[in-house]
PDB file of C-alpha atoms in Angstrom:
ATOM      1  CA  ALA A   1       0.134 -20.646   4.188  1.00  0.00           C
ATOM      2  CA  HIS A   2       3.420 -18.830   4.742  1.00  0.00           C
ATOM      3  CA  ILE A   3       3.030 -15.089   5.255  1.00  0.00           C
ATOM      4  CA  ASP A   4       5.664 -13.096   3.398  1.00  0.00           C
ATOM      5  CA  VAL A   5       4.275  -9.650   4.206  1.00  0.00           C
ATOM      6  CA  CYS A   6       1.760  -8.427   6.750  1.00  0.00           C
ATOM      7  CA  GLY A   7       0.025  -5.198   5.693  1.00  0.00           C
ATOM      8  CA  ILE A   8      -1.066  -2.885   8.501  1.00  0.00           C
ATOM      9  CA  ASN A   9      -3.252   0.148   7.805  1.00  0.00           C
ATOM     10  CA  LEU A  10      -2.332   3.297   9.719  1.00  0.00           C
ATOM     11  CA  SER A  11      -4.636   6.231  10.378  1.00  0.00           C
ATOM     12  CA  GLY A  12      -3.640   9.820   9.732  1.00  0.00           C
ATOM     13  CA  GLN A  13      -3.545  10.450  13.483  1.00  0.00           C
ATOM     14  CA  SER A  14      -0.959   7.681  13.856  1.00  0.00           C
ATOM     15  CA  LEU A  15       1.527   9.696  11.833  1.00  0.00           C
ATOM     16  CA  THR A  16       1.589  12.534  14.350  1.00  0.00           C
ATOM     17  CA  ASN A  17       1.253  10.560  17.594  1.00  0.00           C
ATOM     18  CA  GLU A  18       4.728  10.470  19.147  1.00  0.00           C
ATOM     19  CA  GLU A  19       3.763   7.864  21.745  1.00  0.00           C
ATOM     20  CA  PHE A  20       2.453   5.515  19.060  1.00  0.00           C
ATOM     21  CA  PHE A  21       5.548   6.111  16.936  1.00  0.00           C
ATOM     22  CA  GLU A  22       7.839   5.209  19.860  1.00  0.00           C
ATOM     23  CA  PHE A  23       5.779   2.060  20.483  1.00  0.00           C
ATOM     24  CA  LEU A  24       6.128   1.020  16.830  1.00  0.00           C
ATOM     25  CA  ARG A  25       9.811   1.836  16.685  1.00  0.00           C
ATOM     26  CA  ASP A  26      10.462  -0.310  19.784  1.00  0.00           C
ATOM     27  CA  ALA A  27       8.332  -3.160  18.424  1.00  0.00           C
ATOM     28  CA  MET A  28      10.154  -3.098  15.064  1.00  0.00           C
ATOM     29  CA  ARG A  29      13.545  -3.076  16.793  1.00  0.00           C
ATOM     30  CA  GLN A  30      12.480  -6.187  18.730  1.00  0.00           C
ATOM     31  CA  LEU A  31      11.486  -7.881  15.486  1.00  0.00           C
ATOM     32  CA  GLY A  32      14.930  -7.242  14.058  1.00  0.00           C
ATOM     33  CA  PRO A  33      15.248  -8.603  10.491  1.00  0.00           C
ATOM     34  CA  ARG A  34      11.637  -9.850  10.636  1.00  0.00           C
ATOM     35  CA  ALA A  35      10.496  -6.201  10.526  1.00  0.00           C
ATOM     36  CA  SER A  36      10.997  -6.465   6.754  1.00  0.00           C
ATOM     37  CA  ARG A  37       7.791  -8.537   6.688  1.00  0.00           C
ATOM     38  CA  ILE A  38       5.757  -5.558   7.905  1.00  0.00           C
ATOM     39  CA  CYS A  39       4.265  -3.182   5.337  1.00  0.00           C
ATOM     40  CA  PHE A  40       2.499  -0.154   6.751  1.00  0.00           C
ATOM     41  CA  GLU A  41      -0.227   1.318   4.546  1.00  0.00           C
ATOM     42  CA  ILE A  42      -0.890   5.046   4.709  1.00  0.00           C
ATOM     43  CA  THR A  43      -3.621   6.669   2.659  1.00  0.00           C
ATOM     44  CA  GLU A  44      -2.613   9.337   0.211  1.00  0.00           C
ATOM     45  CA  THR A  45      -4.862  11.886   1.935  1.00  0.00           C
ATOM     46  CA  ALA A  46      -3.355  11.222   5.389  1.00  0.00           C
ATOM     47  CA  ALA A  47       0.199  11.331   4.066  1.00  0.00           C
ATOM     48  CA  ILE A  48      -0.278  14.608   2.231  1.00  0.00           C
ATOM     49  CA  ALA A  49      -2.162  16.228   5.117  1.00  0.00           C
ATOM     50  CA  ASN A  50       0.817  15.438   7.373  1.00  0.00           C
ATOM     51  CA  ILE A  51       3.590  15.410   4.764  1.00  0.00           C
ATOM     52  CA  GLY A  52       6.473  16.272   7.097  1.00  0.00           C
ATOM     53  CA  ALA A  53       5.378  13.847   9.798  1.00  0.00           C
ATOM     54  CA  ALA A  54       4.675  11.126   7.209  1.00  0.00           C
ATOM     55  CA  GLU A  55       8.093  11.537   5.629  1.00  0.00           C
ATOM     56  CA  ASN A  56       9.909  11.252   8.982  1.00  0.00           C
ATOM     57  CA  PHE A  57       7.693   8.370  10.132  1.00  0.00           C
ATOM     58  CA  ILE A  58       8.404   6.439   6.932  1.00  0.00           C
ATOM     59  CA  ARG A  59      12.141   7.129   6.857  1.00  0.00           C
ATOM     60  CA  GLU A  60      12.715   6.050  10.463  1.00  0.00           C
ATOM     61  CA  LEU A  61      10.714   2.828  10.231  1.00  0.00           C
ATOM     62  CA  ARG A  62      12.143   1.970   6.808  1.00  0.00           C
ATOM     63  CA  ALA A  63      15.597   2.231   8.384  1.00  0.00           C
ATOM     64  CA  LEU A  64      14.478  -0.616  10.670  1.00  0.00           C
ATOM     65  CA  GLY A  65      13.444  -2.720   7.655  1.00  0.00           C
ATOM     66  CA  CYS A  66       9.720  -1.953   7.365  1.00  0.00           C
ATOM     67  CA  LYS A  67       8.062  -1.320   4.018  1.00  0.00           C
ATOM     68  CA  PHE A  68       5.409   1.277   3.183  1.00  0.00           C
ATOM     69  CA  SER A  69       2.519   1.516   0.748  1.00  0.00           C
ATOM     70  CA  LEU A  70       0.801   4.710  -0.288  1.00  0.00           C
ATOM     71  CA  ASP A  71      -2.790   3.484  -0.223  1.00  0.00           C
ATOM     72  CA  ASP A  72      -5.759   4.670  -2.321  1.00  0.00           C
ATOM     73  CA  PHE A  73      -3.556   6.717  -4.614  1.00  0.00           C
ATOM     74  CA  GLY A  74      -5.489   8.877  -7.017  1.00  0.00           C
ATOM     75  CA  SER A  75      -8.639   9.351  -4.953  1.00  0.00           C
ATOM     76  CA  GLY A  76      -7.486  12.047  -2.570  1.00  0.00           C
ATOM     77  CA  LEU A  77      -5.447  15.171  -3.102  1.00  0.00           C
ATOM     78  CA  SER A  78      -3.548  13.395  -5.848  1.00  0.00           C
ATOM     79  CA  SER A  79      -0.336  15.065  -6.764  1.00  0.00           C
ATOM     80  CA  PHE A  80       2.323  13.043  -8.487  1.00  0.00           C
ATOM     81  CA  GLY A  81       4.829  15.491  -7.004  1.00  0.00           C
ATOM     82  CA  TYR A  82       4.245  14.015  -3.549  1.00  0.00           C
ATOM     83  CA  LEU A  83       5.441  10.649  -4.817  1.00  0.00           C
ATOM     84  CA  LYS A  84       8.917  12.091  -5.215  1.00  0.00           C
ATOM     85  CA  GLN A  85       8.901  13.303  -1.616  1.00  0.00           C
ATOM     86  CA  LEU A  86       7.436  10.263   0.180  1.00  0.00           C
ATOM     87  CA  PRO A  87       9.870   7.339   0.388  1.00  0.00           C
ATOM     88  CA  VAL A  88       7.219   4.616   0.008  1.00  0.00           C
ATOM     89  CA  ASP A  89       7.919   1.203  -1.514  1.00  0.00           C
ATOM     90  CA  HIS A  90       4.513   0.492  -3.026  1.00  0.00           C
ATOM     91  CA  LEU A  91       1.842   2.522  -4.765  1.00  0.00           C
ATOM     92  CA  LYS A  92      -1.699   1.174  -4.400  1.00  0.00           C
ATOM     93  CA  ILE A  93      -3.971   2.372  -7.194  1.00  0.00           C
ATOM     94  CA  ASP A  94      -7.387   3.210  -5.793  1.00  0.00           C
ATOM     95  CA  GLY A  95     -10.137   0.740  -6.669  1.00  0.00           C
ATOM     96  CA  VAL A  96     -12.407   3.541  -7.892  1.00  0.00           C
ATOM     97  CA  PHE A  97     -10.279   3.543 -11.086  1.00  0.00           C
ATOM     98  CA  ILE A  98     -10.029  -0.241 -11.310  1.00  0.00           C
ATOM     99  CA  ARG A  99     -13.744  -1.000 -11.026  1.00  0.00           C
ATOM    100  CA  ASP A 100     -14.631   0.353 -14.518  1.00  0.00           C
ATOM    101  CA  LEU A 101     -11.213  -0.117 -16.094  1.00  0.00           C
ATOM    102  CA  LEU A 102     -12.592  -2.224 -18.956  1.00  0.00           C
ATOM    103  CA  SER A 103     -15.400   0.141 -19.936  1.00  0.00           C
ATOM    104  CA  ASP A 104     -14.191   3.630 -19.059  1.00  0.00           C
ATOM    105  CA  PRO A 105     -11.359   5.026 -21.207  1.00  0.00           C
ATOM    106  CA  VAL A 106     -10.601   7.729 -18.607  1.00  0.00           C
ATOM    107  CA  ASP A 107     -10.138   5.152 -15.845  1.00  0.00           C
ATOM    108  CA  TYR A 108      -7.921   3.132 -18.184  1.00  0.00           C
ATOM    109  CA  ALA A 109      -5.775   6.197 -18.947  1.00  0.00           C
ATOM    110  CA  LEU A 110      -5.491   7.112 -15.260  1.00  0.00           C
ATOM    111  CA  VAL A 111      -4.461   3.588 -14.234  1.00  0.00           C
ATOM    112  CA  ARG A 112      -1.905   3.487 -17.059  1.00  0.00           C
ATOM    113  CA  ALA A 113      -0.491   6.896 -16.030  1.00  0.00           C
ATOM    114  CA  ILE A 114      -0.345   6.087 -12.302  1.00  0.00           C
ATOM    115  CA  ASN A 115       1.364   2.778 -13.070  1.00  0.00           C
ATOM    116  CA  GLU A 116       3.919   4.390 -15.398  1.00  0.00           C
ATOM    117  CA  VAL A 117       4.800   7.145 -12.948  1.00  0.00           C
ATOM    118  CA  GLY A 118       5.043   4.632 -10.120  1.00  0.00           C
ATOM    119  CA  LYS A 119       7.387   2.439 -12.156  1.00  0.00           C
ATOM    120  CA  THR A 120       9.544   5.411 -13.138  1.00  0.00           C
ATOM    121  CA  LEU A 121       9.934   6.231  -9.443  1.00  0.00           C
ATOM    122  CA  GLY A 122      10.876   2.623  -8.670  1.00  0.00           C
ATOM    123  CA  LYS A 123       7.650   1.775  -6.814  1.00  0.00           C
ATOM    124  CA  THR A 124       5.855  -1.554  -6.932  1.00  0.00           C
ATOM    125  CA  THR A 125       2.321  -0.930  -8.194  1.00  0.00           C
ATOM    126  CA  ILE A 126      -0.707  -2.656  -6.684  1.00  0.00           C
ATOM    127  CA  ALA A 127      -4.258  -2.476  -8.029  1.00  0.00           C
ATOM    128  CA  GLU A 128      -7.089  -2.607  -5.508  1.00  0.00           C
ATOM    129  CA  PHE A 129     -10.622  -3.907  -6.150  1.00  0.00           C
ATOM    130  CA  VAL A 130      -9.710  -6.557  -8.732  1.00  0.00           C
ATOM    131  CA  GLU A 131     -13.003  -8.404  -9.076  1.00  0.00           C
ATOM    132  CA  ASN A 132     -12.525 -10.692 -12.090  1.00  0.00           C
ATOM    133  CA  ASP A 133     -10.065 -12.316 -14.496  1.00  0.00           C
ATOM    134  CA  GLN A 134     -10.724  -9.764 -17.270  1.00  0.00           C
ATOM    135  CA  ILE A 135      -9.649  -6.865 -15.065  1.00  0.00           C
ATOM    136  CA  ARG A 136      -6.662  -8.869 -13.836  1.00  0.00           C
ATOM    137  CA  ALA A 137      -5.622  -9.584 -17.454  1.00  0.00           C
ATOM    138  CA  LYS A 138      -5.928  -5.901 -18.430  1.00  0.00           C
ATOM    139  CA  LEU A 139      -3.810  -4.883 -15.425  1.00  0.00           C
ATOM    140  CA  ALA A 140      -1.172  -7.461 -16.381  1.00  0.00           C
ATOM    141  CA  GLU A 141      -1.181  -6.009 -19.905  1.00  0.00           C
ATOM    142  CA  LEU A 142      -0.558  -2.558 -18.397  1.00  0.00           C
ATOM    143  CA  GLY A 143       2.322  -3.926 -16.309  1.00  0.00           C
ATOM    144  CA  VAL A 144       0.788  -3.476 -12.851  1.00  0.00           C
ATOM    145  CA  ASP A 145       2.851  -5.603 -10.444  1.00  0.00           C
ATOM    146  CA  CYS A 146       0.290  -6.887  -7.936  1.00  0.00           C
ATOM    147  CA  VAL A 147      -3.451  -7.149  -7.495  1.00  0.00           C
ATOM    148  CA  GLN A 148      -5.830  -7.508  -4.584  1.00  0.00           C
ATOM    149  CA  GLY A 149      -9.571  -7.959  -4.427  1.00  0.00           C
ATOM    150  CA  TYR A 150     -12.326 -10.543  -4.348  1.00  0.00           C
ATOM    151  CA  GLY A 151     -11.347 -11.748  -7.839  1.00  0.00           C
ATOM    152  CA  VAL A 152      -8.055 -12.913  -6.351  1.00  0.00           C
ATOM    153  CA  GLY A 153      -9.227 -14.047  -2.934  1.00  0.00           C
ATOM    154  CA  ARG A 154     -11.622 -13.168  -0.187  1.00  0.00           C
ATOM    155  CA  PRO A 155     -10.225 -11.644   3.014  1.00  0.00           C
ATOM    156  CA  ARG A 156      -9.667 -14.213   5.739  1.00  0.00           C
ATOM    157  CA  PRO A 157      -8.997 -13.841   9.440  1.00  0.00           C
ATOM    158  CA  LEU A 158      -5.306 -13.995  10.275  1.00  0.00           C
ATOM    159  CA  ARG A 159      -5.874 -16.771  12.812  1.00  0.00           C
ATOM    160  CA  GLU A 160      -7.458 -18.885  10.041  1.00  0.00           C
ATOM    161  CA  ILE A 161      -4.418 -18.364   7.814  1.00  0.00           C
ATOM    162  CA  LEU A 162      -2.073 -19.194  10.674  1.00  0.00           C
ATOM    163  CA  SER A 163      -4.028 -22.317  11.665  1.00  0.00           C
ATOM    164  CA  THR A 164      -3.890 -23.708   8.114  1.00  0.00           C
ATOM    165  CA  ALA A 165      -0.147 -22.973   8.054  1.00  0.00           C
ATOM    166  CA  ALA A 166       0.281 -25.102  11.176  1.00  0.00           C
ATOM    167  CA  ASP A 167      -1.404 -28.129   9.528  1.00  0.00           C
TER     168      ASP A 167
END
């Protein structure tokens, strides 16, 4: 299997650690154009808690080609206003809203609203915790761009993916 994008979760502490930032910046420079295959995921809570640091971190690494996802959106401090300030590429809708999407009208309305705002801001929307075809179909109906979860595929070790790609 060819890997188009490798998602890497970052902790809140990573955003304010200058030594770690320098390490990443050097590593992404060495990757050159291949850095565009790296997508760093930062939780909404971590990004908002360190908004200035997160904004600088994202801008500098995006300039080197990296992409960014705002992970677990909607479950933390949740302000749509922060979406205008953070230059992320993707908006990951927290699975807590996806889980009961088919039976809970409030979850449905929240997913629809998050998706619409994300689209208006030019973000790719990703739904987490997609467990079955019915949820996937409802998300497609809403216009969500991407899905992840056990209903799509189980997580696999990277070395397993790479070994099957070599075959």
